[in-house]
Coordinates of C-alpha atoms in Angstrom, one line a residue:
X1 CA 61.6 96.0 36.4
X2 CA 61.1 94.9 32.2
X3 CA 60.4 91.6 30.5
X4 CA 64.1 91.3 29.3
X5 CA 65.5 91.8 33.0
X6 CA 63.0 90.2 34.9
X7 CA 63.0 86.3 32.2
X8 CA 66.6 86.8 33.2
X9 CA 65.6 86.6 36.7
X10 CA 63.5 84.3 36.8
X11 CA 66.0 81.4 34.6
X12 CA 68.1 82.5 37.1
X13 CA 66.7 81.5 40.1
X14 CA 65.5 78.0 38.1
X15 CA 69.2 77.1 37.3
X16 CA 70.1 77.7 41.2
X17 CA 67.9 75.7 42.2
X18 CA 68.8 73.7 40.2
X19 CA 72.0 73.3 41.0
X20 CA 71.0 73.1 44.9
X21 CA 68.8 69.6 44.2
X22 CA 71.9 68.4 41.6
X23 CA 74.5 69.1 44.9
X24 CA 72.1 67.6 47.7
X25 CA 71.5 64.3 45.5
X26 CA 74.8 63.7 44.7
X27 CA 75.9 63.7 48.8
X28 CA 77.1 67.1 49.2
X29 CA 76.3 68.7 51.9
X30 CA 74.6 72.5 52.0
X31 CA 76.0 73.9 55.5
X32 CA 72.1 74.9 56.2
X33 CA 70.3 72.7 59.5
X34 CA 69.0 70.7 57.2
X35 CA 71.7 69.4 56.7
X36 CA 74.0 69.8 58.9
X37 CA 73.3 66.7 61.5
X38 CA 74.6 64.2 59.1
X39 CA 78.4 64.4 58.6
X40 CA 79.5 63.4 62.2
X41 CA 82.1 61.7 62.9
X42 CA 81.9 58.4 65.8
X43 CA 81.9 59.7 69.1
X44 CA 84.4 57.2 69.7
X45 CA 86.6 57.9 68.5
X46 CA 88.2 53.3 68.4
X47 CA 85.3 53.4 66.0
X48 CA 85.4 54.9 63.5
X49 CA 86.9 52.4 62.2
X50 CA 83.5 50.3 61.6
X51 CA 81.7 54.0 60.6
X52 CA 83.6 54.5 57.3
X53 CA 82.5 50.4 57.1
X54 CA 78.7 51.5 57.6
X55 CA 79.0 55.0 55.8
X56 CA 78.3 58.3 56.4
X57 CA 78.0 59.1 60.2
X58 CA 75.3 61.6 61.8
X59 CA 74.8 63.0 64.9
X60 CA 71.0 61.9 66.0
X61 CA 71.8 58.2 65.1
X62 CA 74.3 58.4 67.1
X63 CA 72.6 59.5 70.1
X64 CA 69.7 57.0 69.3
X65 CA 71.8 54.6 69.3
X66 CA 73.1 55.3 72.3
X67 CA 70.0 55.2 73.5
X68 CA 69.0 51.5 72.4
X69 CA 72.3 50.1 73.9
X70 CA 72.4 51.5 76.8
X71 CA 68.6 49.4 76.6
X72 CA 70.8 46.5 75.6
X73 CA 73.1 46.2 78.5
X74 CA 70.3 46.7 81.4
X75 CA 68.3 44.1 80.1
X76 CA 65.6 45.5 77.9
X77 CA 64.8 44.7 74.6
X78 CA 65.3 46.6 71.8
X79 CA 63.2 49.0 70.0
X80 CA 61.2 47.5 67.3
X81 CA 61.6 49.2 63.9
X82 CA 58.0 51.6 64.3
X83 CA 60.1 52.2 68.0
X84 CA 62.8 53.8 66.3
X85 CA 61.9 55.8 63.8
X86 CA 59.2 57.6 66.5
X87 CA 62.9 58.8 68.3
X88 CA 64.7 58.9 65.0
X89 CA 62.3 61.8 63.9
X90 CA 61.3 63.2 67.0
X91 CA 65.0 64.0 67.0
X92 CA 64.6 66.1 63.9
X93 CA 65.7 62.6 61.5
X94 CA 63.8 62.4 58.6
X95 CA 64.8 59.9 56.3
X96 CA 62.1 56.9 58.0
X97 CA 63.9 53.7 56.9
X98 CA 65.7 52.8 59.6
X99 CA 68.4 49.2 60.7
X100 CA 69.4 48.4 63.8
X101 CA 72.2 45.7 64.4
X102 CA 73.3 45.4 68.4
X103 CA 76.3 43.1 69.5
X104 CA 77.4 42.0 72.6
X105 CA 80.1 41.2 73.9
X106 CA 81.7 40.2 77.3
X107 CA 84.2 41.5 76.0
X108 CA 84.7 44.9 72.7
X109 CA 86.0 43.0 70.5
X110 CA 86.2 45.1 66.7
X111 CA 87.4 43.3 65.0
X112 CA 85.1 40.4 66.0
X113 CA 82.4 43.4 65.5
X114 CA 84.0 44.2 62.3
X115 CA 83.1 41.1 60.8
X116 CA 79.2 40.5 62.3
X117 CA 78.9 44.3 60.8
X118 CA 79.9 43.1 56.7
X119 CA 77.6 40.2 57.6
X120 CA 74.5 42.1 58.0
X121 CA 75.1 45.1 55.7
X122 CA 75.3 42.8 53.3
X123 CA 71.6 42.3 53.7
X124 CA 71.2 46.3 52.9
X125 CA 69.7 46.5 48.9
X126 CA 73.0 47.1 46.8
X127 CA 73.7 50.0 45.7
X128 CA 71.5 52.7 48.3
X129 CA 72.5 55.0 49.8
X130 CA 72.7 55.5 54.1
X131 CA 74.2 57.9 56.7
X132 CA 74.5 55.5 60.0
X133 CA 75.0 55.6 63.3
X134 CA 76.9 53.6 65.5
X135 CA 78.1 53.9 69.8
X136 CA 79.8 51.4 71.7
X137 CA 78.7 51.4 76.1
X138 CA 81.7 49.3 78.3
X139 CA 81.0 48.5 81.6
X140 CA 82.6 46.2 83.1
X141 CA 80.2 44.3 85.4
X142 CA 76.9 43.4 83.1
X143 CA 79.4 42.8 79.7
X144 CA 79.9 45.3 76.2
X145 CA 77.1 46.5 73.8
X146 CA 78.2 47.7 69.9
X147 CA 75.2 49.4 68.0
X148 CA 74.6 50.6 64.6
X149 CA 71.8 52.1 62.8
X150 CA 71.5 53.2 59.0
X151 CA 68.9 55.2 57.6
X152 CA 68.4 54.4 53.6
X153 CA 68.6 57.5 51.8
X154 CA 66.0 58.1 49.5
X155 CA 66.0 62.0 49.4
X156 CA 66.4 65.2 51.0
X157 CA 65.4 68.2 52.3
X158 CA 66.8 70.9 50.1
X159 CA 65.4 73.8 53.5
X160 CA 64.6 72.4 57.1
X161 CA 61.4 72.6 58.8
X162 CA 60.4 73.3 62.4
X163 CA 59.7 70.9 64.5
X164 CA 57.3 73.8 66.1
X165 CA 54.8 76.2 64.4
X166 CA 52.0 78.5 65.7
X167 CA 48.2 77.0 65.2
X168 CA 47.9 78.9 61.7
X169 CA 51.1 78.9 60.1
X170 CA 52.5 77.7 56.6
X171 CA 54.7 75.4 56.3
X172 CA 56.3 74.5 53.0
X173 CA 57.7 71.1 52.5
X174 CA 61.0 71.1 49.5
X175 CA 63.0 68.1 49.2
X176 CA 65.0 66.5 46.1
X177 CA 64.2 62.6 45.2
X178 CA 66.9 60.0 44.8
X179 CA 66.2 57.1 43.1
X180 CA 65.7 56.9 40.0
X181 CA 61.8 58.9 41.6
X182 CA 60.0 59.6 38.5
X183 CA 57.6 61.1 40.7
X184 CA 57.0 63.1 44.2
X185 CA 53.9 64.1 46.5
X186 CA 53.0 65.5 50.9
X187 CA 51.1 63.6 52.7
X188 CA 50.0 65.1 56.0
X189 CA 49.1 63.1 58.2
X190 CA 46.9 66.2 61.7
X191 CA 46.5 65.4 65.1
X192 CA 42.9 64.0 64.5
X193 CA 41.2 62.3 60.5
X194 CA 42.6 61.0 57.8
X195 CA 45.6 61.1 55.3
X196 CA 45.5 64.5 53.3
X197 CA 47.5 64.9 50.1
X198 CA 48.5 68.2 49.4
X199 CA 48.6 69.7 46.9
X200 CA 52.6 69.8 45.3
X201 CA 54.9 70.8 42.0
X202 CA 57.7 68.3 41.0
X203 CA 59.7 68.9 38.7
X204 CA 61.5 65.8 36.7
X205 CA 64.0 66.8 35.3
X206 CA 65.7 68.1 39.0
X207 CA 63.7 65.2 40.5
X208 CA 62.5 68.1 43.2
X209 CA 59.1 68.1 45.3
X210 CA 57.5 72.1 47.0
X211 CA 53.9 71.2 48.5
X212 CA 52.7 74.2 51.2
X213 CA 50.1 73.7 53.6
X214 CA 48.7 75.6 56.2
X215 CA 48.5 73.9 60.3
X216 CA 45.2 74.4 61.7
X217 CA 45.0 71.8 64.3
X218 CA 47.9 72.8 67.5
X219 CA 49.1 68.5 68.4
X220 CA 51.6 66.9 66.5
X221 CA 51.7 67.3 62.8
X222 CA 53.4 64.0 60.4
X223 CA 55.1 65.2 56.9
X224 CA 55.4 62.3 55.1
X225 CA 57.2 63.4 51.7
X226 CA 56.3 60.0 48.9
X227 CA 57.8 58.8 45.8
X228 CA 57.5 57.3 43.0
X229 CA 59.6 55.0 41.7
X230 CA 60.3 51.5 39.0
X231 CA 59.3 49.7 42.2
X232 CA 56.5 52.2 42.9
X233 CA 55.3 54.4 45.3
X234 CA 57.9 54.5 49.6
X235 CA 57.4 56.3 51.8
X236 CA 61.7 59.0 50.7
X237 CA 61.2 61.4 54.2
X238 CA 58.6 61.7 57.3
X239 CA 58.5 64.9 59.9
X240 CA 57.3 66.0 63.0
X241 CA 55.9 68.7 63.5
X242 CA 54.3 70.3 66.8
X243 CA 51.5 72.7 66.4
X244 CA 50.5 75.3 69.6
X245 CA 52.3 77.2 72.6
X246 CA 56.1 77.3 71.8
X247 CA 56.0 75.3 75.4
X248 CA 58.3 72.2 76.8
X249 CA 57.0 69.2 74.6
X250 CA 54.5 67.3 75.8
X251 CA 53.3 63.8 75.4
X252 CA 49.3 64.9 73.6
X253 CA 46.9 62.0 73.6
X254 CA 45.5 59.9 71.2
X255 CA 43.0 58.8 69.9
X256 CA 42.1 55.8 71.7
X257 CA 44.9 55.7 73.5
X258 CA 43.1 55.6 77.6
X259 CA 40.5 52.7 76.7
X260 CA 40.9 49.5 77.2
X261 CA 42.7 49.5 80.6
X262 CA 42.4 46.2 81.8
X263 CA 42.1 44.2 79.6
X264 CA 43.4 41.2 78.2
X265 CA 46.0 42.6 75.3
X266 CA 44.5 41.9 73.1
X267 CA 40.9 42.8 74.3
X268 CA 43.0 46.0 74.7
X269 CA 43.9 45.9 70.7
X270 CA 40.1 46.0 70.0
X271 CA 39.0 48.7 72.4
X272 CA 41.3 50.8 71.6
X273 CA 40.9 50.4 67.9
X274 CA 36.9 50.9 67.7
X275 CA 37.3 53.8 70.9
X276 CA 39.5 55.8 68.2
X277 CA 37.3 55.3 64.9
X278 CA 33.8 56.7 67.8
X279 CA 35.9 59.4 68.7
X280 CA 36.4 60.2 64.7
X281 CA 33.0 59.6 64.0
X282 CA 32.9 56.5 62.5
X283 CA 30.9 53.3 63.9
X284 CA 33.4 49.9 65.7
X285 CA 33.8 47.3 64.2
X286 CA 32.4 43.6 64.7
X287 CA 34.8 41.2 66.3
X288 CA 34.5 38.5 63.9
X289 CA 35.8 35.3 64.4
X290 CA 37.1 33.9 61.5
X291 CA 39.3 37.4 61.4
X292 CA 40.2 36.7 64.9
X293 CA 42.2 33.4 63.8
X294 CA 43.6 34.5 60.3
X295 CA 45.8 37.2 62.7
X296 CA 46.0 34.5 65.0
X297 CA 47.7 31.8 62.7
X298 CA 49.7 35.3 61.3
X299 CA 50.9 36.4 64.6
X300 CA 52.5 33.3 65.3
X301 CA 54.1 33.4 61.2
X302 CA 55.9 36.8 62.5
X303 CA 56.4 35.7 65.1
X304 CA 58.2 31.8 64.2
X305 CA 60.4 33.9 61.6
X306 CA 61.1 37.1 63.5
X307 CA 60.1 39.2 61.7
X308 CA 56.8 41.7 61.0
X309 CA 55.3 41.8 57.5
X310 CA 52.0 41.5 55.6
X311 CA 53.5 37.7 53.8
X312 CA 56.1 35.7 55.1
X313 CA 55.4 32.3 52.7
X314 CA 51.1 32.1 54.0
X315 CA 50.2 34.4 51.7
X316 CA 48.9 38.4 51.2
X317 CA 45.4 39.3 53.0
X318 CA 43.1 38.5 51.2
X319 CA 45.0 35.3 50.2
X320 CA 44.8 34.2 53.4
X321 CA 41.4 35.6 54.2
X322 CA 39.9 33.9 50.4
X323 CA 41.8 30.5 51.4
X324 CA 40.1 30.0 54.8
X325 CA 36.4 30.2 52.7
X326 CA 36.2 34.1 53.6
X327 CA 34.6 37.3 51.7
X328 CA 34.9 40.9 51.9
X329 CA 35.0 43.5 49.2
X330 CA 37.3 45.3 50.5
X331 CA 40.0 43.4 53.4
X332 CA 42.7 45.5 55.1
X333 CA 45.8 44.5 57.7
X334 CA 48.3 46.2 60.4
X335 CA 51.1 44.3 61.2
X336 CA 53.3 45.6 64.5
X337 CA 56.0 44.5 67.4
X338 CA 55.6 46.5 70.2
X339 CA 56.8 46.4 73.7
X340 CA 53.5 47.0 75.2
X341 CA 49.8 47.5 73.3
X342 CA 49.8 51.5 74.3
X343 CA 53.0 51.4 72.2
X344 CA 52.0 50.1 69.4
X345 CA 48.1 52.3 69.1
X346 CA 50.5 54.9 69.3
X347 CA 53.6 54.2 66.5
X348 CA 50.3 52.7 64.7
X349 CA 48.3 56.1 65.0
X350 CA 50.6 58.0 63.9
X351 CA 51.8 56.2 60.5
X352 CA 50.0 57.0 57.4
X353 CA 49.0 54.0 56.0
X354 CA 48.0 52.2 59.5
X355 CA 46.0 55.6 60.3
X356 CA 44.7 55.0 57.4
X357 CA 42.7 51.4 57.6
X358 CA 41.8 52.9 61.3
X359 CA 39.3 55.1 61.0
X360 CA 38.9 53.4 56.6
X361 CA 35.0 54.1 56.1
X362 CA 34.2 50.9 54.7
X363 CA 34.9 48.5 56.7
X364 CA 32.9 46.3 59.3
X365 CA 34.2 43.6 60.5
X366 CA 37.6 43.2 62.6
X367 CA 40.1 40.4 63.4
X368 CA 43.3 41.1 66.2
X369 CA 45.9 39.1 67.5
X370 CA 48.4 40.3 70.0
X371 CA 51.1 37.7 71.3
X372 CA 54.0 37.6 73.8
X373 CA 57.2 36.4 73.0
X374 CA 59.1 33.9 75.1
X375 CA 60.8 38.5 75.8
X376 CA 57.4 40.6 76.8
X377 CA 58.0 41.5 73.3
X378 CA 53.6 42.2 71.1
X379 CA 53.7 40.7 68.3
X380 CA 50.1 42.2 66.6
X381 CA 48.4 41.3 63.3
X382 CA 44.4 44.0 62.6
X383 CA 42.4 42.3 59.3
X384 CA 40.1 44.6 58.6
X385 CA 37.7 43.6 56.0
X386 CA 34.5 45.2 54.0
X387 CA 31.8 43.9 53.4
X388 CA 31.1 40.5 51.2
X389 CA 30.7 40.7 46.8
X390 CA 27.2 40.1 45.4

């Protein structure tokens, strides 16, 4: 091929890539596996009006909404945000920012449900793209339940990511970012060890990020696309990949999971955390009474507010430690809400930011709280601290 033809081909490919990125950014489906799982109608046609109020529907979101509604109908607690994210990710839904709303009624009243739904949707960030999942169950004996899920569409995959691959296989991440992203990168979290930032290319003109890496260890991998906007960096896409022989997907234990049996919830959280560190070649953390007291107070504050966060009006972790007269050169915190200690440990281990705290090599001290509310839900706080400044 001559130089002129070669350059013409390169320009054509560049323009096509820009067009594809623009189409996805505009919300248009390409008919590829990466986009075919959404734009689904409501499973029950009577719920379509409610789905239209929310936004475009997705089959995976509908399925998980139905599973959530079933739990509620059976009298079980609702899944936490971390648990919902895990269920969605396992089914191939790449958008990690999920919210849930449910309404229980003696008898289904969709007019009433629409008013409650609109009120809930008003709490979402204005103008943010979203996709939705809806499910309703009517039971003459136990009452009726309606559940709506939403995910924030901060980015979209241009090519699908396989759910299972062979060890040593190369995986390509190709995505377009929305929400005014000015920078993008890909982070991978393997079955063991700290997260790794993969060399990535980012085109500011199309907000397209591309990265490629080799899955060199068997087990579960988490791929995360992080975009930077005016508000700072945030996860925009996540995908879960099983690396190893093609077989029925079963649970693969994570470091520290087996520790802590027979102990209290708080002691078990400490045991699992320190067992994971030891398995990863790190020293266990020393339980600190001051940090433990701070963790318990923050867990109580979260429980009272009904939400998890690092600053619930009581200050950030460093501010809380300083106010208590403590000192540390570095301070970190994990917060979670789960139905069991094991599920909490699994969720924290499979999170990029949380595992970074769990395996931070310069942390020396630890404070943990695991409080159960009247519904049996665990409210968990882990506070990490390094040495005091000189």
